[in-house]
Amino acid sequence: MATVSTSVWTDVLGHVKLNYPHIMRGWFSQLSPTGIEAGTMVVVARNGAQVRYLDKHCKAAFAEAGQAATGRLITATFQADAQETHQGDVLPSLGGTADGTLLLNPDYTFENFVTGPCNRLAHAAARAVADNPGRAYNPFFVHGAVGLGKTHLIQAVCHELRKQDANVKCHYISCEMFTNDFIEAIEQGALHQFRYRYRQADALVIDDVQFLADRERSQEELFHTFNTLTQSQRQIILSADCAPPEIPSLKERLVSRFNSGLVTFLDRPCLETRMAIIHKKAQLRCIELPEDVVQFVARRINTNNREIDGALTMLDAVSQMDSKPITLKLAQQALGKAPARLVTVPTIMDVVALRMNVKVSDLQSKRRSKSITHPRHVCMYLARELTTLSLEQIGGYFGGRDHTTVLHAHRTIMRRLDEDPDMSVLLKETELEARHACA
Ligand code: ADP
Ligand code: MG
């Protein structure tokens, strides 16, 4: 087998970074080429999760880079390091991905998870679960809005469990897949195999269980799976976009099962945490970002961390295209100017109080009569929608209420929005007034 010299390998990685920046990952520096044989460049990765990422996203890019660097027509193939083959493997004993098990994202590890006041508790609990599966908190339930890191955190537990025990049967799956798999098993008369597959897992990790809403039979099945696993102290980890009691039409007995371990919550990250996440993401993707750009991006993206990836891809692409480094000016051009001026909670309260005929002091009081709670809910909803404050910070404006109260208020108004067309008019008008008052 012909060896790949260090300079050729540097060229390969350089070519990938230059032409395919969006697939670039920090851990590419851990890859090593073993050589070129029969026109195939063999690249060794640390674990199975990395190999799957490379197979899925990088084959063509590495082949092209290999050709550019060697001047020969070659393809690329990826293998896991023999000593670490099992690390990051998806359920060897549950049949790999053939059963629909989702792939773990190799970037979703604890090392890459940034902590801050918004997620410290959930992170600490996830760590405890990984260190002591089946015993620390069982089940472990994480909820929070989209893009706040639920999938990242629960996959980090999976990575950790596999790091500690290469043979652990850690079954990570989306709830949608669980229900599809279940329906298919019924249709094919293969319930026995389905149950065997799920009930022999050491850890069952189901993402986005709000998908169980209105799926009675899947709920029933999960209830029995749940009991079987927890009775033998095997770990269950669940995520959802809301707390168990708020999942529509979730059967009471499942609500109480989900509540029986630890329910934690991911809040919106504050500016510092967002900046740290941007740093981490840029580092993972080998993108150099000056501090003022990090701050600029963090100020623009304040509700969904998923948008950080999109912003980084955009900045990287524009900088490659123009052959210019990423600067604040480039970032402003690529991502647009700063977002519209934000509204403050006191202004929202003033506007709502005037419109809905209540006193601001009532909104802040402990009074719970309907004539007060409804305007208070409206305020909290608008505060959540129009400011970047965390739920806890919003609660602070309303007599120190906690985050669950604000979350409940937000969801109550969301439900009202579905049922009552006047509600959206009221909200829109109040928003416009509040924006006007803050301009
Ligand atoms: P969710 O499942 O809650 O919708 P994800 O776990 O998919 O959110 O996260 C969205 C993106 O934001 C991912 O790229 C994830 O890595 C990133 N992210 C979210 N929270 C954090 C964090 N605390 N540290 C690092 N990255 C984060
Ligand atoms: Mg998710």
CSV table of C-alpha atoms and ligand atoms in Angstrom, one decimal:
chain,number,residue,atom,x,y,z
A,1,MET,CA,0.0,0.0,0.0
A,2,ALA,CA,1.4,3.4,-1.0
A,3,THR,CA,1.7,5.7,2.0
A,4,VAL,CA,0.2,9.2,2.1
A,5,SER,CA,2.8,11.7,3.1
A,6,THR,CA,2.1,14.4,5.7
A,7,SER,CA,2.2,17.1,3.0
A,8,VAL,CA,-0.3,15.3,0.8
A,9,TRP,CA,-2.6,14.8,3.8
A,10,THR,CA,-2.3,18.5,4.7
A,11,ASP,CA,-3.3,19.3,1.1
A,12,VAL,CA,-6.3,16.9,1.2
A,13,LEU,CA,-7.6,18.6,4.4
A,14,GLY,CA,-6.9,22.0,3.0
A,15,HIS,CA,-8.8,21.2,-0.1
A,16,VAL,CA,-11.8,20.0,1.9
A,17,LYS,CA,-11.7,23.0,4.1
A,18,LEU,CA,-11.5,25.4,1.2
A,19,ASN,CA,-14.1,23.8,-1.0
A,20,TYR,CA,-16.5,22.2,1.4
A,21,PRO,CA,-16.3,24.3,4.6
A,22,HIS,CA,-19.7,23.2,5.7
A,23,ILE,CA,-18.7,19.6,6.2
A,24,MET,CA,-15.4,20.4,8.0
A,25,ARG,CA,-15.2,19.3,11.6
A,26,GLY,CA,-12.6,20.0,14.3
A,27,TRP,CA,-12.0,16.3,14.8
A,28,PHE,CA,-10.8,15.9,11.2
A,29,SER,CA,-7.3,16.6,12.8
A,30,GLN,CA,-7.6,13.2,14.4
A,31,LEU,CA,-8.1,11.4,11.1
A,32,SER,CA,-5.1,9.5,9.7
A,33,PRO,CA,-4.7,8.1,6.3
A,34,THR,CA,-3.2,4.6,6.3
A,35,GLY,CA,-2.4,4.7,2.6
A,36,ILE,CA,-3.6,4.3,-0.9
A,37,GLU,CA,-4.4,0.9,-2.3
A,38,ALA,CA,-5.9,0.0,-5.7
A,39,GLY,CA,-7.0,3.6,-6.2
A,40,THR,CA,-8.6,3.9,-2.8
A,41,MET,CA,-7.3,6.2,0.0
A,42,VAL,CA,-8.1,4.6,3.3
A,43,VAL,CA,-8.7,7.0,6.2
A,44,VAL,CA,-8.9,5.9,9.8
A,45,ALA,CA,-11.3,7.7,12.2
A,46,ARG,CA,-11.5,7.4,16.0
A,47,ASN,CA,-14.9,5.7,16.1
A,48,GLY,CA,-17.9,4.4,14.3
A,49,ALA,CA,-19.9,7.7,14.7
A,50,GLN,CA,-17.1,9.6,12.9
A,51,VAL,CA,-17.0,7.0,10.2
A,52,ARG,CA,-20.7,7.3,9.6
A,53,TYR,CA,-20.5,11.0,9.4
A,54,LEU,CA,-17.7,10.8,6.9
A,55,ASP,CA,-19.5,8.1,4.8
A,56,LYS,CA,-22.6,10.2,4.7
A,57,HIS,CA,-21.2,13.7,4.1
A,58,CYS,CA,-17.6,13.5,3.0
A,59,LYS,CA,-16.9,10.7,0.5
A,60,ALA,CA,-17.0,12.8,-2.6
A,61,ALA,CA,-15.2,15.7,-1.1
A,62,PHE,CA,-12.3,13.5,0.2
A,63,ALA,CA,-12.1,11.7,-3.2
A,64,GLU,CA,-11.9,15.1,-5.0
A,65,ALA,CA,-9.3,16.4,-2.5
A,66,GLY,CA,-7.3,13.2,-2.8
A,67,GLN,CA,-7.2,13.6,-6.5
A,68,ALA,CA,-6.3,17.2,-6.3
A,69,ALA,CA,-3.4,16.5,-3.9
A,70,THR,CA,-2.0,13.4,-5.7
A,71,GLY,CA,-2.9,14.0,-9.3
A,72,ARG,CA,-4.3,10.5,-9.4
A,73,LEU,CA,-7.8,9.2,-9.8
A,74,ILE,CA,-8.7,7.9,-6.3
A,75,THR,CA,-11.7,7.3,-4.1
A,76,ALA,CA,-11.9,7.6,-0.4
A,77,THR,CA,-13.0,5.0,2.2
A,78,PHE,CA,-13.3,5.4,6.0
A,79,GLN,CA,-12.6,2.9,8.7
A,80,ALA,CA,-12.8,3.0,12.5
A,81,ASP,CA,-9.7,2.6,14.5
A,82,ALA,CA,-9.5,-1.1,15.4
A,83,GLN,CA,-8.8,-0.4,19.0
A,84,GLU,CA,-11.8,1.9,19.3
A,85,THR,CA,-14.2,0.3,16.9
A,86,HIS,CA,-17.0,0.0,19.3
A,87,GLN,CA,-16.9,3.5,20.6
A,88,GLY,CA,-19.7,5.5,19.2
A,89,ASP,CA,-21.1,2.5,17.5
A,90,VAL,CA,-24.8,2.5,17.2
A,91,LEU,CA,-26.2,-0.5,19.0
A,92,PRO,CA,-24.1,-3.4,17.6
A,93,SER,CA,-26.4,-5.8,19.4
A,94,LEU,CA,-29.6,-4.2,18.2
A,95,GLY,CA,-28.6,-4.6,14.6
A,96,GLY,CA,-27.0,-1.2,13.8
A,97,THR,CA,-29.1,1.2,11.8
A,98,ALA,CA,-31.0,-1.5,10.0
A,99,ASP,CA,-33.8,-1.3,12.6
A,100,GLY,CA,-34.2,2.5,12.0
A,101,THR,CA,-31.9,3.6,14.9
A,102,LEU,CA,-30.8,7.1,14.2
A,103,LEU,CA,-27.2,7.9,13.9
A,104,LEU,CA,-25.5,9.8,16.7
A,105,ASN,CA,-24.0,13.1,15.6
A,106,PRO,CA,-20.3,12.8,16.5
A,107,ASP,CA,-20.2,16.5,17.5
A,108,TYR,CA,-22.9,16.1,20.1
A,109,THR,CA,-20.7,15.3,23.0
A,110,PHE,CA,-20.3,16.7,26.5
A,111,GLU,CA,-17.0,18.3,25.5
A,112,ASN,CA,-18.8,20.3,22.9
A,113,PHE,CA,-21.8,21.2,25.1
A,114,VAL,CA,-21.4,24.7,26.5
A,115,THR,CA,-22.9,25.3,29.9
A,116,GLY,CA,-24.5,28.5,31.3
A,117,PRO,CA,-27.2,29.5,33.7
A,118,CYS,CA,-29.8,28.3,31.0
A,119,ASN,CA,-28.7,24.7,31.1
A,120,ARG,CA,-26.4,24.1,34.0
A,121,LEU,CA,-28.9,22.0,35.9
A,122,ALA,CA,-29.9,19.8,32.9
A,123,HIS,CA,-26.2,19.4,32.0
A,124,ALA,CA,-25.2,18.3,35.5
A,125,ALA,CA,-28.1,15.9,35.6
A,126,ALA,CA,-27.2,14.5,32.2
A,127,ARG,CA,-23.6,14.0,33.5
A,128,ALA,CA,-24.9,12.2,36.6
A,129,VAL,CA,-27.1,9.9,34.4
A,130,ALA,CA,-24.1,9.1,32.2
A,131,ASP,CA,-22.0,8.3,35.3
A,132,ASN,CA,-24.6,6.3,37.0
A,133,PRO,CA,-27.1,5.0,34.5
A,134,GLY,CA,-30.3,3.5,35.8
A,135,ARG,CA,-29.7,4.8,39.2
A,136,ALA,CA,-29.1,8.6,39.3
A,137,TYR,CA,-32.3,9.8,37.7
A,138,ASN,CA,-34.6,7.4,36.0
A,139,PRO,CA,-36.2,8.4,33.8
A,140,PHE,CA,-34.3,11.5,32.8
A,141,PHE,CA,-36.6,14.0,31.0
A,142,VAL,CA,-35.3,17.1,29.3
A,143,HIS,CA,-37.6,19.7,27.8
A,144,GLY,CA,-37.2,23.1,26.1
A,145,ALA,CA,-38.0,25.0,23.0
A,146,VAL,CA,-36.6,24.1,19.6
A,147,GLY,CA,-32.8,24.5,19.1
A,148,LEU,CA,-31.9,24.8,22.8
A,149,GLY,CA,-29.8,21.6,22.8
A,150,LYS,CA,-32.1,18.8,23.9
A,151,THR,CA,-30.8,16.4,21.2
A,152,HIS,CA,-27.2,17.4,21.7
A,153,LEU,CA,-27.5,16.8,25.5
A,154,ILE,CA,-29.2,13.4,25.3
A,155,GLN,CA,-26.8,12.2,22.5
A,156,ALA,CA,-23.9,13.3,24.7
A,157,VAL,CA,-25.2,10.9,27.3
A,158,CYS,CA,-25.2,8.1,24.7
A,159,HIS,CA,-21.6,8.9,23.6
A,160,GLU,CA,-20.5,8.9,27.2
A,161,LEU,CA,-22.2,5.6,28.0
A,162,ARG,CA,-20.5,4.0,25.0
A,163,LYS,CA,-17.2,5.5,26.0
A,164,GLN,CA,-17.5,3.9,29.4
A,165,ASP,CA,-18.6,0.5,28.1
A,166,ALA,CA,-18.1,-0.3,24.4
A,167,ASN,CA,-20.7,-3.1,24.6
A,168,VAL,CA,-23.5,-1.1,26.2
A,169,LYS,CA,-26.8,-1.4,24.4
A,170,CYS,CA,-27.7,2.2,24.1
A,171,HIS,CA,-30.7,2.7,21.9
A,172,TYR,CA,-31.1,6.3,20.6
A,173,ILE,CA,-34.2,6.9,18.5
A,174,SER,CA,-36.6,9.7,17.6
A,175,CYS,CA,-40.1,9.3,18.9
A,176,GLU,CA,-41.4,9.4,15.3
A,177,MET,CA,-39.3,6.4,14.5
A,178,PHE,CA,-40.4,4.6,17.6
A,179,THR,CA,-44.1,5.0,16.5
A,180,ASN,CA,-43.4,4.1,12.9
A,181,ASP,CA,-41.4,1.1,13.9
A,182,PHE,CA,-44.3,0.0,16.2
A,183,ILE,CA,-46.9,0.5,13.4
A,184,GLU,CA,-44.7,-1.5,11.0
A,185,ALA,CA,-44.3,-4.2,13.6
A,186,ILE,CA,-48.0,-4.5,14.0
A,187,GLU,CA,-48.6,-4.6,10.3
A,188,GLN,CA,-46.0,-7.3,9.7
A,189,GLY,CA,-47.0,-9.3,12.8
A,190,ALA,CA,-43.6,-8.7,14.2
A,191,LEU,CA,-44.4,-7.3,17.6
A,192,HIS,CA,-42.4,-9.9,19.4
A,193,GLN,CA,-39.2,-8.8,17.6
A,194,PHE,CA,-40.1,-5.2,18.2
A,195,ARG,CA,-40.5,-5.8,21.9
A,196,TYR,CA,-37.3,-7.8,22.1
A,197,ARG,CA,-35.4,-5.0,20.4
A,198,TYR,CA,-36.6,-2.3,22.7
A,199,ARG,CA,-36.9,-4.1,26.0
A,200,GLN,CA,-33.3,-5.5,26.0
A,201,ALA,CA,-31.7,-2.1,25.8
A,202,ASP,CA,-29.5,-1.0,28.7
A,203,ALA,CA,-30.5,2.6,27.9
A,204,LEU,CA,-33.4,3.7,25.8
A,205,VAL,CA,-33.2,7.3,24.6
A,206,ILE,CA,-36.2,8.7,22.8
A,207,ASP,CA,-36.1,12.2,21.3
A,208,ASP,CA,-39.1,14.5,20.9
A,209,VAL,CA,-41.7,12.5,22.8
A,210,GLN,CA,-44.3,15.2,22.2
A,211,PHE,CA,-44.8,13.2,19.0
A,212,LEU,CA,-46.7,10.7,21.2
A,213,ALA,CA,-49.6,13.2,21.3
A,214,ASP,CA,-52.8,11.4,20.0
A,215,ARG,CA,-51.0,8.2,19.4
A,216,GLU,CA,-52.7,6.0,21.9
A,217,ARG,CA,-51.4,2.6,20.9
A,218,SER,CA,-47.8,3.8,20.8
A,219,GLN,CA,-48.3,5.4,24.2
A,220,GLU,CA,-49.6,2.0,25.5
A,221,GLU,CA,-46.6,0.2,24.1
A,222,LEU,CA,-44.1,2.7,25.5
A,223,PHE,CA,-45.8,2.4,28.9
A,224,HIS,CA,-45.0,-1.3,29.0
A,225,THR,CA,-41.5,-0.9,27.5
A,226,PHE,CA,-40.9,1.8,30.2
A,227,ASN,CA,-42.0,-0.5,33.0
A,228,THR,CA,-39.9,-3.4,31.8
A,229,LEU,CA,-36.8,-1.3,31.6
A,230,THR,CA,-37.1,0.7,34.8
A,231,GLN,CA,-38.0,-2.4,36.8
A,232,SER,CA,-34.6,-3.8,36.0
A,233,GLN,CA,-32.9,-0.4,36.5
A,234,ARG,CA,-32.2,0.3,32.9
A,235,GLN,CA,-32.0,3.9,32.0
A,236,ILE,CA,-34.7,5.8,30.1
A,237,ILE,CA,-33.9,9.2,28.7
A,238,LEU,CA,-36.6,11.4,27.0
A,239,SER,CA,-36.8,14.8,25.4
A,240,ALA,CA,-39.7,16.9,24.4
A,241,ASP,CA,-40.6,20.5,23.6
A,242,CYS,CA,-42.7,20.8,26.7
A,243,ALA,CA,-43.0,19.2,30.2
A,244,PRO,CA,-44.8,15.9,30.5
A,245,PRO,CA,-48.2,17.2,31.6
A,246,GLU,CA,-48.3,19.6,28.7
A,247,ILE,CA,-47.9,17.0,26.0
A,248,PRO,CA,-51.4,17.0,24.5
A,249,SER,CA,-53.5,13.9,25.3
A,250,LEU,CA,-50.6,12.1,26.9
A,251,LYS,CA,-52.2,9.4,29.1
A,252,GLU,CA,-52.1,10.2,32.8
A,253,ARG,CA,-50.1,7.1,33.7
A,254,LEU,CA,-47.4,8.0,31.2
A,255,VAL,CA,-47.3,11.6,32.5
A,256,SER,CA,-46.8,10.2,36.0
A,257,ARG,CA,-44.1,7.8,34.8
A,258,PHE,CA,-42.3,10.6,32.9
A,259,ASN,CA,-42.5,12.7,36.0
A,260,SER,CA,-41.2,10.0,38.3
A,261,GLY,CA,-37.5,10.6,37.7
A,262,LEU,CA,-36.0,14.0,37.0
A,263,VAL,CA,-37.6,16.5,34.7
A,264,THR,CA,-35.2,19.3,33.7
A,265,PHE,CA,-35.5,22.2,31.5
A,266,LEU,CA,-33.3,24.0,28.9
A,267,ASP,CA,-33.9,27.8,28.9
A,268,ARG,CA,-32.8,30.3,26.3
A,269,PRO,CA,-29.1,31.0,26.5
A,270,CYS,CA,-27.9,34.4,27.7
A,271,LEU,CA,-25.5,36.5,25.5
A,272,GLU,CA,-22.4,35.1,27.2
A,273,THR,CA,-23.5,31.5,26.7
A,274,ARG,CA,-24.4,32.2,23.1
A,275,MET,CA,-21.0,33.6,22.5
A,276,ALA,CA,-19.4,30.6,24.0
A,277,ILE,CA,-21.5,28.3,21.8
A,278,ILE,CA,-20.5,30.3,18.7
A,279,HIS,CA,-16.8,30.0,19.7
A,280,LYS,CA,-17.2,26.3,20.2
A,281,LYS,CA,-19.0,25.8,16.8
A,282,ALA,CA,-16.5,27.9,15.0
A,283,GLN,CA,-13.6,25.9,16.5
A,284,LEU,CA,-15.3,22.6,15.6
A,285,ARG,CA,-15.6,23.7,12.0
A,286,CYS,CA,-12.2,25.3,11.9
A,287,ILE,CA,-13.5,28.8,11.2
A,288,GLU,CA,-11.7,31.7,12.5
A,289,LEU,CA,-14.0,34.4,14.0
A,290,PRO,CA,-12.8,37.7,15.5
A,291,GLU,CA,-14.3,38.6,18.8
A,292,ASP,CA,-16.5,41.4,17.5
A,293,VAL,CA,-18.0,39.0,14.9
A,294,VAL,CA,-18.8,36.5,17.7
A,295,GLN,CA,-20.6,39.2,19.6
A,296,PHE,CA,-22.4,40.4,16.5
A,297,VAL,CA,-23.7,36.9,15.7
A,298,ALA,CA,-24.6,36.3,19.3
A,299,ARG,CA,-26.7,39.4,19.4
A,300,ARG,CA,-28.5,38.5,16.2
A,301,ILE,CA,-29.3,34.9,17.1
A,302,ASN,CA,-31.0,34.8,20.4
A,303,THR,CA,-33.7,32.2,20.4
A,304,ASN,CA,-32.5,29.1,18.5
A,305,ASN,CA,-29.0,27.8,18.6
A,306,ARG,CA,-29.6,25.9,15.4
A,307,GLU,CA,-29.4,29.2,13.5
A,308,ILE,CA,-25.8,29.5,14.6
A,309,ASP,CA,-24.7,26.8,12.3
A,310,GLY,CA,-26.5,28.5,9.4
A,311,ALA,CA,-24.9,31.8,10.2
A,312,LEU,CA,-21.4,30.2,10.4
A,313,THR,CA,-21.9,28.5,7.1
A,314,MET,CA,-23.0,31.7,5.5
A,315,LEU,CA,-20.0,33.7,6.9
A,316,ASP,CA,-17.6,31.0,5.8
A,317,ALA,CA,-19.1,30.7,2.3
A,318,VAL,CA,-19.0,34.5,1.8
A,319,SER,CA,-15.4,34.8,3.1
A,320,GLN,CA,-14.3,31.9,0.8
A,321,MET,CA,-16.1,33.4,-2.2
A,322,ASP,CA,-14.6,36.8,-1.8
A,323,SER,CA,-11.2,35.5,-0.6
A,324,LYS,CA,-11.5,37.8,2.4
A,325,PRO,CA,-11.2,37.0,6.1
A,326,ILE,CA,-14.3,37.2,8.2
A,327,THR,CA,-14.6,40.7,9.6
A,328,LEU,CA,-17.4,42.6,11.3
A,329,LYS,CA,-18.1,44.4,8.0
A,330,LEU,CA,-18.4,41.1,6.1
A,331,ALA,CA,-20.6,39.7,8.8
A,332,GLN,CA,-22.9,42.7,8.7
A,333,GLN,CA,-23.1,42.5,4.9
A,334,ALA,CA,-23.7,38.7,4.9
A,335,LEU,CA,-26.2,38.5,7.7
A,336,GLY,CA,-27.8,41.9,7.5
A,337,LYS,CA,-27.7,44.7,10.1
A,338,ALA,CA,-28.6,44.3,13.7
A,339,PRO,CA,-32.1,43.0,14.5
A,340,ALA,CA,-34.9,45.5,15.2
A,341,ARG,CA,-34.7,47.2,18.5
A,342,LEU,CA,-36.0,44.9,21.2
A,343,VAL,CA,-39.0,45.7,23.3
A,344,THR,CA,-38.7,45.8,27.1
A,345,VAL,CA,-40.9,44.0,29.6
A,346,PRO,CA,-42.0,47.2,31.4
A,347,THR,CA,-43.2,48.7,28.1
A,348,ILE,CA,-45.2,45.5,27.4
A,349,MET,CA,-46.8,45.7,30.8
A,350,ASP,CA,-47.7,49.4,30.3
A,351,VAL,CA,-49.3,48.8,26.9
A,352,VAL,CA,-51.2,45.7,28.1
A,353,ALA,CA,-52.3,47.4,31.3
A,354,LEU,CA,-53.8,50.3,29.2
A,355,ARG,CA,-55.4,48.1,26.6
A,356,MET,CA,-56.8,45.5,28.9
A,357,ASN,CA,-57.8,47.8,31.6
A,358,VAL,CA,-55.7,46.5,34.5
A,359,LYS,CA,-53.1,48.1,36.7
A,360,VAL,CA,-49.4,47.3,36.3
A,361,SER,CA,-49.2,46.6,40.0
A,362,ASP,CA,-52.0,43.9,39.5
A,363,LEU,CA,-49.9,42.3,36.8
A,364,GLN,CA,-47.0,42.0,39.2
A,365,SER,CA,-49.1,40.9,42.2
A,366,LYS,CA,-50.0,37.4,43.3
A,367,ARG,CA,-53.7,38.0,42.5
A,368,ARG,CA,-55.2,35.1,40.5
A,369,SER,CA,-58.6,36.3,39.4
A,370,LYS,CA,-59.2,35.7,35.7
A,371,SER,CA,-59.4,39.4,34.9
A,372,ILE,CA,-55.8,39.7,36.0
A,373,THR,CA,-54.3,36.3,35.0
A,374,HIS,CA,-55.3,36.7,31.4
A,375,PRO,CA,-53.6,40.0,30.8
A,376,ARG,CA,-50.6,38.7,32.8
A,377,HIS,CA,-50.5,35.7,30.5
A,378,VAL,CA,-50.6,38.0,27.5
A,379,CYS,CA,-47.7,40.1,28.9
A,380,MET,CA,-45.6,37.0,29.6
A,381,TYR,CA,-46.3,35.6,26.1
A,382,LEU,CA,-45.2,38.9,24.5
A,383,ALA,CA,-42.2,39.1,26.7
A,384,ARG,CA,-41.1,35.6,25.6
A,385,GLU,CA,-41.8,36.4,21.9
A,386,LEU,CA,-40.3,39.9,21.7
A,387,THR,CA,-37.4,40.0,24.1
A,388,THR,CA,-34.4,37.8,24.5
A,389,LEU,CA,-34.9,37.3,28.2
A,390,SER,CA,-34.9,33.8,29.7
A,391,LEU,CA,-38.2,32.6,31.3
A,392,GLU,CA,-36.7,33.1,34.7
A,393,GLN,CA,-35.8,36.7,33.9
A,394,ILE,CA,-39.3,37.3,32.6
A,395,GLY,CA,-40.8,35.8,35.7
A,396,GLY,CA,-38.7,38.3,37.7
A,397,TYR,CA,-40.8,41.2,36.3
A,398,PHE,CA,-44.0,39.5,37.5
A,399,GLY,CA,-43.4,39.4,41.3
A,400,GLY,CA,-40.6,36.8,41.0
A,401,ARG,CA,-42.6,34.0,39.4
A,402,ASP,CA,-40.6,31.0,38.3
A,403,HIS,CA,-39.9,29.8,34.8
A,404,THR,CA,-42.7,27.2,34.8
A,405,THR,CA,-45.3,29.9,35.3
A,406,VAL,CA,-44.0,31.8,32.3
A,407,LEU,CA,-43.8,28.7,30.2
A,408,HIS,CA,-47.4,27.8,31.2
A,409,ALA,CA,-48.6,31.4,30.3
A,410,HIS,CA,-46.9,31.2,27.0
A,411,ARG,CA,-48.5,27.9,26.1
A,412,THR,CA,-51.9,29.0,27.3
A,413,ILE,CA,-51.8,31.9,24.9
A,414,MET,CA,-50.5,29.7,22.1
A,415,ARG,CA,-53.5,27.5,22.6
A,416,ARG,CA,-55.8,30.5,22.7
A,417,LEU,CA,-54.3,31.6,19.4
A,418,ASP,CA,-55.5,28.5,17.7
A,419,GLU,CA,-59.0,28.8,19.0
A,420,ASP,CA,-59.6,32.5,19.0
A,421,PRO,CA,-59.0,34.7,16.0
A,422,ASP,CA,-59.4,37.9,18.1
A,423,MET,CA,-56.4,36.8,20.1
A,424,SER,CA,-53.9,37.2,17.2
A,425,VAL,CA,-55.3,40.7,16.5
A,426,LEU,CA,-54.9,41.7,20.1
A,427,LEU,CA,-51.3,40.4,20.2
A,428,LYS,CA,-50.3,42.0,17.0
A,429,GLU,CA,-51.7,45.4,18.0
A,430,THR,CA,-50.1,45.2,21.4
A,431,GLU,CA,-46.8,44.3,19.8
A,432,LEU,CA,-47.0,47.2,17.4
A,433,GLU,CA,-47.8,49.6,20.2
A,434,ALA,CA,-45.0,48.3,22.4
A,435,ARG,CA,-42.5,48.5,19.5
A,436,HIS,CA,-43.6,52.0,18.8
A,437,ALA,CA,-43.2,52.9,22.5
A,438,CYS,CA,-39.7,51.5,22.5
A,439,ALA,CA,-38.5,53.0,19.2
B,1,ADP,P1,-33.1,20.7,20.1
B,1,ADP,O1,-33.0,19.3,20.0
B,1,ADP,O2,-33.4,21.3,21.5
B,1,ADP,O3,-34.0,21.3,19.1
B,1,ADP,P2,-30.4,20.6,19.2
B,1,ADP,O4,-29.8,19.7,20.3
B,1,ADP,O5,-30.7,20.0,17.9
B,1,ADP,O6,-31.7,21.4,19.8
B,1,ADP,O7,-29.4,21.9,19.1
B,1,ADP,C1,-29.4,22.8,18.0
B,1,ADP,C2,-28.0,23.2,17.7
B,1,ADP,O8,-27.5,24.0,18.7
B,1,ADP,C3,-27.0,22.0,17.6
B,1,ADP,O9,-26.1,22.3,16.6
B,1,ADP,C4,-26.4,22.0,18.9
B,1,ADP,O10,-25.0,21.5,18.9
B,1,ADP,C5,-26.3,23.5,19.3
B,1,ADP,N1,-26.4,23.7,20.7
B,1,ADP,C6,-27.5,23.9,21.5
B,1,ADP,N2,-27.2,24.1,22.8
B,1,ADP,C7,-25.8,24.0,22.8
B,1,ADP,C8,-24.9,24.1,23.9
B,1,ADP,N3,-25.3,24.4,25.1
B,1,ADP,N4,-23.6,24.0,23.6
B,1,ADP,C9,-23.2,23.8,22.3
B,1,ADP,N5,-24.0,23.6,21.3
B,1,ADP,C10,-25.3,23.8,21.5
B,2,MG,MG,-34.0,17.9,18.9
